[in-house]
mmCIF file of C-alpha atoms in Angstrom:
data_model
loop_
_atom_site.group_PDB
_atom_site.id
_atom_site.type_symbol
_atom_site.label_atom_id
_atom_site.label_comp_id
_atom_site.label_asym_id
_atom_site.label_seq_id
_atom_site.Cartn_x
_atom_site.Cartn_y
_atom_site.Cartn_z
ATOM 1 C CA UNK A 27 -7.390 15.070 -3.304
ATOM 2 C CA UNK A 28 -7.639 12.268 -0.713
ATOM 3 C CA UNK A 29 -3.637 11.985 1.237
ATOM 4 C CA UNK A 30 -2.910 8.257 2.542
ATOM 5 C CA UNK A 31 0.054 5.923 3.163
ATOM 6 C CA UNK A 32 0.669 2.362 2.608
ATOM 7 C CA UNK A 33 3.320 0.478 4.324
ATOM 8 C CA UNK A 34 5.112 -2.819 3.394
ATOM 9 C CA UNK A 35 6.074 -4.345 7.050
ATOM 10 C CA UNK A 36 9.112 -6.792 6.038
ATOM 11 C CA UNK A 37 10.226 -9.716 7.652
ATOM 12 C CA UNK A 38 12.362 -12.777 6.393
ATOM 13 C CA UNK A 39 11.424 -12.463 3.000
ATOM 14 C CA UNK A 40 7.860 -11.705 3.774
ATOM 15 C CA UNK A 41 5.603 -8.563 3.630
ATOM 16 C CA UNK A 42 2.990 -8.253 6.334
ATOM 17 C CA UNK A 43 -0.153 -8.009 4.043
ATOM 18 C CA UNK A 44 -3.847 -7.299 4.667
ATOM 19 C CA UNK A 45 -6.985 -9.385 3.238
ATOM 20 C CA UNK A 46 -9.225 -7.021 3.694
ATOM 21 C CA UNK A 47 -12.799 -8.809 4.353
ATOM 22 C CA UNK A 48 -14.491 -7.403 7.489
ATOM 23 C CA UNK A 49 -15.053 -3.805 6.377
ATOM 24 C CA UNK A 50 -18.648 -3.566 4.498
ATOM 25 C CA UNK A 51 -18.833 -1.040 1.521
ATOM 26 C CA UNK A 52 -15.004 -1.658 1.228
ATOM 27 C CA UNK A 53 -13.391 -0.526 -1.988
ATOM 28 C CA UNK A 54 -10.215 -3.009 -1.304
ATOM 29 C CA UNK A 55 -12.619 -5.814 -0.081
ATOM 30 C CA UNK A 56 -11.036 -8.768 -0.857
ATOM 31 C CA UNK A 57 -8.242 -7.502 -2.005
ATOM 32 C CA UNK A 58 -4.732 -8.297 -0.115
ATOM 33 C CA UNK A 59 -2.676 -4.787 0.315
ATOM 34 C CA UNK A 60 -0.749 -3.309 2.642
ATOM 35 C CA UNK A 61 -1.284 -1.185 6.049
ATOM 36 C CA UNK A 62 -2.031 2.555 6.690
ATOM 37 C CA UNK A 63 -5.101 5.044 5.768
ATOM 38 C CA UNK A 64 -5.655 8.337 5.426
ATOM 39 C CA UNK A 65 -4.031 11.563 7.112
ATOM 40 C CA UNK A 66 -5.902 12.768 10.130
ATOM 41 C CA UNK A 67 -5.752 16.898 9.907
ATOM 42 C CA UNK A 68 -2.655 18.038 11.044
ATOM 43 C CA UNK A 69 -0.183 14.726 9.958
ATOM 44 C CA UNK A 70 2.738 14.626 8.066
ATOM 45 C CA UNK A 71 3.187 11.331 6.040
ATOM 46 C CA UNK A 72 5.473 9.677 8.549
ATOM 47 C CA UNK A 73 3.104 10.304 11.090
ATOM 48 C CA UNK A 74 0.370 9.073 9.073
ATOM 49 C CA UNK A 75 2.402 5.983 8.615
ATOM 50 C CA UNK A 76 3.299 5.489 12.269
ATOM 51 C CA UNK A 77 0.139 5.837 13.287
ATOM 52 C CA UNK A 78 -1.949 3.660 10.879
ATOM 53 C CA UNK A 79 0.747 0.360 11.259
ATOM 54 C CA UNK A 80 0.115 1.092 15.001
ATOM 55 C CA UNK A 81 -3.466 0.975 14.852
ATOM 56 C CA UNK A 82 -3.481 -1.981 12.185
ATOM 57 C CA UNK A 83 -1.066 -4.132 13.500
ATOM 58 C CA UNK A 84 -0.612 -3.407 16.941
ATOM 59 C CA UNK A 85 3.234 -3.213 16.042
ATOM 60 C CA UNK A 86 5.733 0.250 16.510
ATOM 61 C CA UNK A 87 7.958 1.076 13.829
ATOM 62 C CA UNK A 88 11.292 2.102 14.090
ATOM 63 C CA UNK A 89 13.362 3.363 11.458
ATOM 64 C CA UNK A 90 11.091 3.946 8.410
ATOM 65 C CA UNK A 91 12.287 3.870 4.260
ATOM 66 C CA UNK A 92 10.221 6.506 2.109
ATOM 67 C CA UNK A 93 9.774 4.893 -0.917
ATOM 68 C CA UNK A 94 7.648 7.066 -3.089
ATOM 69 C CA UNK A 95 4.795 8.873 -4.156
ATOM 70 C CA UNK A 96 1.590 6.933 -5.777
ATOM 71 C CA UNK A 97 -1.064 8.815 -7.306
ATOM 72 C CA UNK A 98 -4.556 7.362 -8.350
ATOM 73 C CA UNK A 99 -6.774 9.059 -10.706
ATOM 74 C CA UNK A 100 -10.172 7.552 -10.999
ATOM 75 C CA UNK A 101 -13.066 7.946 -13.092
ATOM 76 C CA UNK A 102 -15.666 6.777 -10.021
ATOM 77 C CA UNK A 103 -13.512 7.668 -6.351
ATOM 78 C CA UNK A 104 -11.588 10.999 -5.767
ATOM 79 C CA UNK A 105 -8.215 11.427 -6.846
ATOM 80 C CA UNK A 106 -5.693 10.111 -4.273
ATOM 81 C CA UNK A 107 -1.946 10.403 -3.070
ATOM 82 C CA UNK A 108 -0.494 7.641 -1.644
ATOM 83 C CA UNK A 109 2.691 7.974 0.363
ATOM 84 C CA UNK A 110 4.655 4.511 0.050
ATOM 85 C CA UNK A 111 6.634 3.031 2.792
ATOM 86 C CA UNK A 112 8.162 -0.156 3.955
ATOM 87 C CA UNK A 113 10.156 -0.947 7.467
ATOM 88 C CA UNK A 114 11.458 -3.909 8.625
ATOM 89 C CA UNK A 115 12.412 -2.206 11.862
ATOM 90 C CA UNK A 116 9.796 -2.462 13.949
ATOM 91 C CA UNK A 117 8.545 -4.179 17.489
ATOM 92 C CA UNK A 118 5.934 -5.482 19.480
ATOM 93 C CA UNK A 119 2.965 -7.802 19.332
ATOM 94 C CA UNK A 120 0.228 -8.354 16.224
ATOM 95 C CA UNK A 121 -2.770 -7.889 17.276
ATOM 96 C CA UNK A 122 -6.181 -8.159 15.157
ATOM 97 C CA UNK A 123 -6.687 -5.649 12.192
ATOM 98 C CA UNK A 124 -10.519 -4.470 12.228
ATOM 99 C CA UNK A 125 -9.987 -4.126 8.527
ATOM 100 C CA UNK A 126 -9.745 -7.767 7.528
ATOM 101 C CA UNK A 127 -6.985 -10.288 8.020
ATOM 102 C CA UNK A 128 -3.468 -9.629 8.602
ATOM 103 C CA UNK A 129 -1.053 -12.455 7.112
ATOM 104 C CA UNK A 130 2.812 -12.642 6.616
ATOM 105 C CA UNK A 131 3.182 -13.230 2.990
ATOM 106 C CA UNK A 132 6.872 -14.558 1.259
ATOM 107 C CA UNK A 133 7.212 -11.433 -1.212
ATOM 108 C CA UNK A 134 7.444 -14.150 -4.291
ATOM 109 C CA UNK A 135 4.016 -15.023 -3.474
ATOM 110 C CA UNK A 136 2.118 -11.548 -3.315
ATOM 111 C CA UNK A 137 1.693 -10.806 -6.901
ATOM 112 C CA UNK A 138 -0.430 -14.322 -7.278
ATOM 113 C CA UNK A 139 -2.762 -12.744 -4.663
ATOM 114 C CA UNK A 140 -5.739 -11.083 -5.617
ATOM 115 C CA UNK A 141 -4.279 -7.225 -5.481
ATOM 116 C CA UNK A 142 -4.896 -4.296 -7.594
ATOM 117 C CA UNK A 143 -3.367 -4.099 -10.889
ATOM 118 C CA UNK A 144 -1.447 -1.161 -10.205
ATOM 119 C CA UNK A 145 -0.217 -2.601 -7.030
ATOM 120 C CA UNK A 146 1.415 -5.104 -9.515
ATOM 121 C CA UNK A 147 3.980 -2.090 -10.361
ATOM 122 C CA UNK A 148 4.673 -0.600 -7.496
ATOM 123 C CA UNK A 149 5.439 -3.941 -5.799
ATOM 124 C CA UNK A 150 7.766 -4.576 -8.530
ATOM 125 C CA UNK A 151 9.626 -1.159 -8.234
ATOM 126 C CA UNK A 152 9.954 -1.857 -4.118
ATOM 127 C CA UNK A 153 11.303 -5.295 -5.512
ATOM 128 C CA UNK A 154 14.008 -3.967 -7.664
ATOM 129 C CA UNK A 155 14.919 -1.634 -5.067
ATOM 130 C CA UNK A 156 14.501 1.284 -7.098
ATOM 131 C CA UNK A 157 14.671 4.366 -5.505
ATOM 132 C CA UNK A 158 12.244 7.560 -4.318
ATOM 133 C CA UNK A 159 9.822 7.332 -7.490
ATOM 134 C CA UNK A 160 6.541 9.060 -7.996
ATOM 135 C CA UNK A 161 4.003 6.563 -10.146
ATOM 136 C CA UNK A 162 0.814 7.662 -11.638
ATOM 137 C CA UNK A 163 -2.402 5.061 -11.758
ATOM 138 C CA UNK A 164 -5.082 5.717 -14.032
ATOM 139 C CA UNK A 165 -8.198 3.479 -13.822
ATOM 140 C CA UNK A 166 -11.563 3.579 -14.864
ATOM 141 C CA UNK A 167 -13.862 1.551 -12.493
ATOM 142 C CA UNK A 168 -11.492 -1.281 -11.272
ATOM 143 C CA UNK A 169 -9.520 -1.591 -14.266
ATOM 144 C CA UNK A 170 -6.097 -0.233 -14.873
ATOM 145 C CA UNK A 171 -6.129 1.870 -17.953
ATOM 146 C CA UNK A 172 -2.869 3.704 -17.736
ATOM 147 C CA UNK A 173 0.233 4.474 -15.324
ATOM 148 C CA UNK A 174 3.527 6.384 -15.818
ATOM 149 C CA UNK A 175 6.515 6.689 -13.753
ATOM 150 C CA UNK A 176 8.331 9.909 -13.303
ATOM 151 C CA UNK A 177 6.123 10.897 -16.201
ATOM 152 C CA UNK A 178 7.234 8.227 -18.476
ATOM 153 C CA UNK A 179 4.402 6.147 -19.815
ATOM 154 C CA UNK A 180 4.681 2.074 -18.757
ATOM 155 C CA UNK A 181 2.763 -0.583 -20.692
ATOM 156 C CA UNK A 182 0.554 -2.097 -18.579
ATOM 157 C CA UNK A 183 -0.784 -5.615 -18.283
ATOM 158 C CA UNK A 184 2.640 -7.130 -17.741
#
């Protein structure tokens, strides 16, 4: 199983998002997400995290919120853990993202932007402020087809 984190930069209302368009073969191209990537051998999530928003963004993060635990099961890419985090303690200067373009977003806005489905939900939890949650994504090709939270099966296409 693939290990990864995504963080949620916040900042006046706004999450730091990423329109990822430069990257060819890109499973997320076009697609607006957060920052972060996979675990180099050795990391821990929070280093993962660090790391990644470093690289991305050119910014250093202070004090860090673990939000929760995403898994994606897939029917065409390996199975995947996502470690979710957001920070709005953080400094220095954006730089460039190799990935595609980085853009502050007001957090009202994101869910109009093309995003995966499933991103839909957990947005929505980090939204409602609910806390440390573990949410399952089932999809077959790029299409949602199921998702439970803390093992409690949520109708999707809301």
């Amino acid at each position: 199983m693939l290990k990864s984190t995504l963080i949620y930069l916040e900042k006046a209302g706004k999450y730091l998002m990423l329109h990822r368009v430069r990257k060819k073969n890109d499973v997320n191209h076009d697609k607006w997400i957060g920052v972060g990537g996979r675990f180099e051998p050795g990391e821990t999530a929070e280093v993962c995290a660090r790391r990644e928003v470093t690289e991305e963004t050119g910014y250093v993060m202070g004090c860090i919120n673990y939000r929760g635990i995403v898994t994606f099961i897939s029917d065409t890419a390996p199975h995947e853990e996502m470690h979710l985090f957001t920070c709005d303690d953080f400094q220095g200067e954006m730089h460039d993202c190799d990935e595609g373009v980085l853009e502050w977003v007001p957090q009202s806005d994101v869910a109009s932007l093309p995003t995966w489905e499933g991103d839909r939900i957990f947005l929505r939890l980090l939204a409602e402020g609910r806390p440390f949650f573990h949410l399952e994504l089932r999809y077959h090709g790029d299409a949602l087809v199921g998702a439970s939270l803390e093992g409690e099966a949520l109708e999707i296409g809301r």
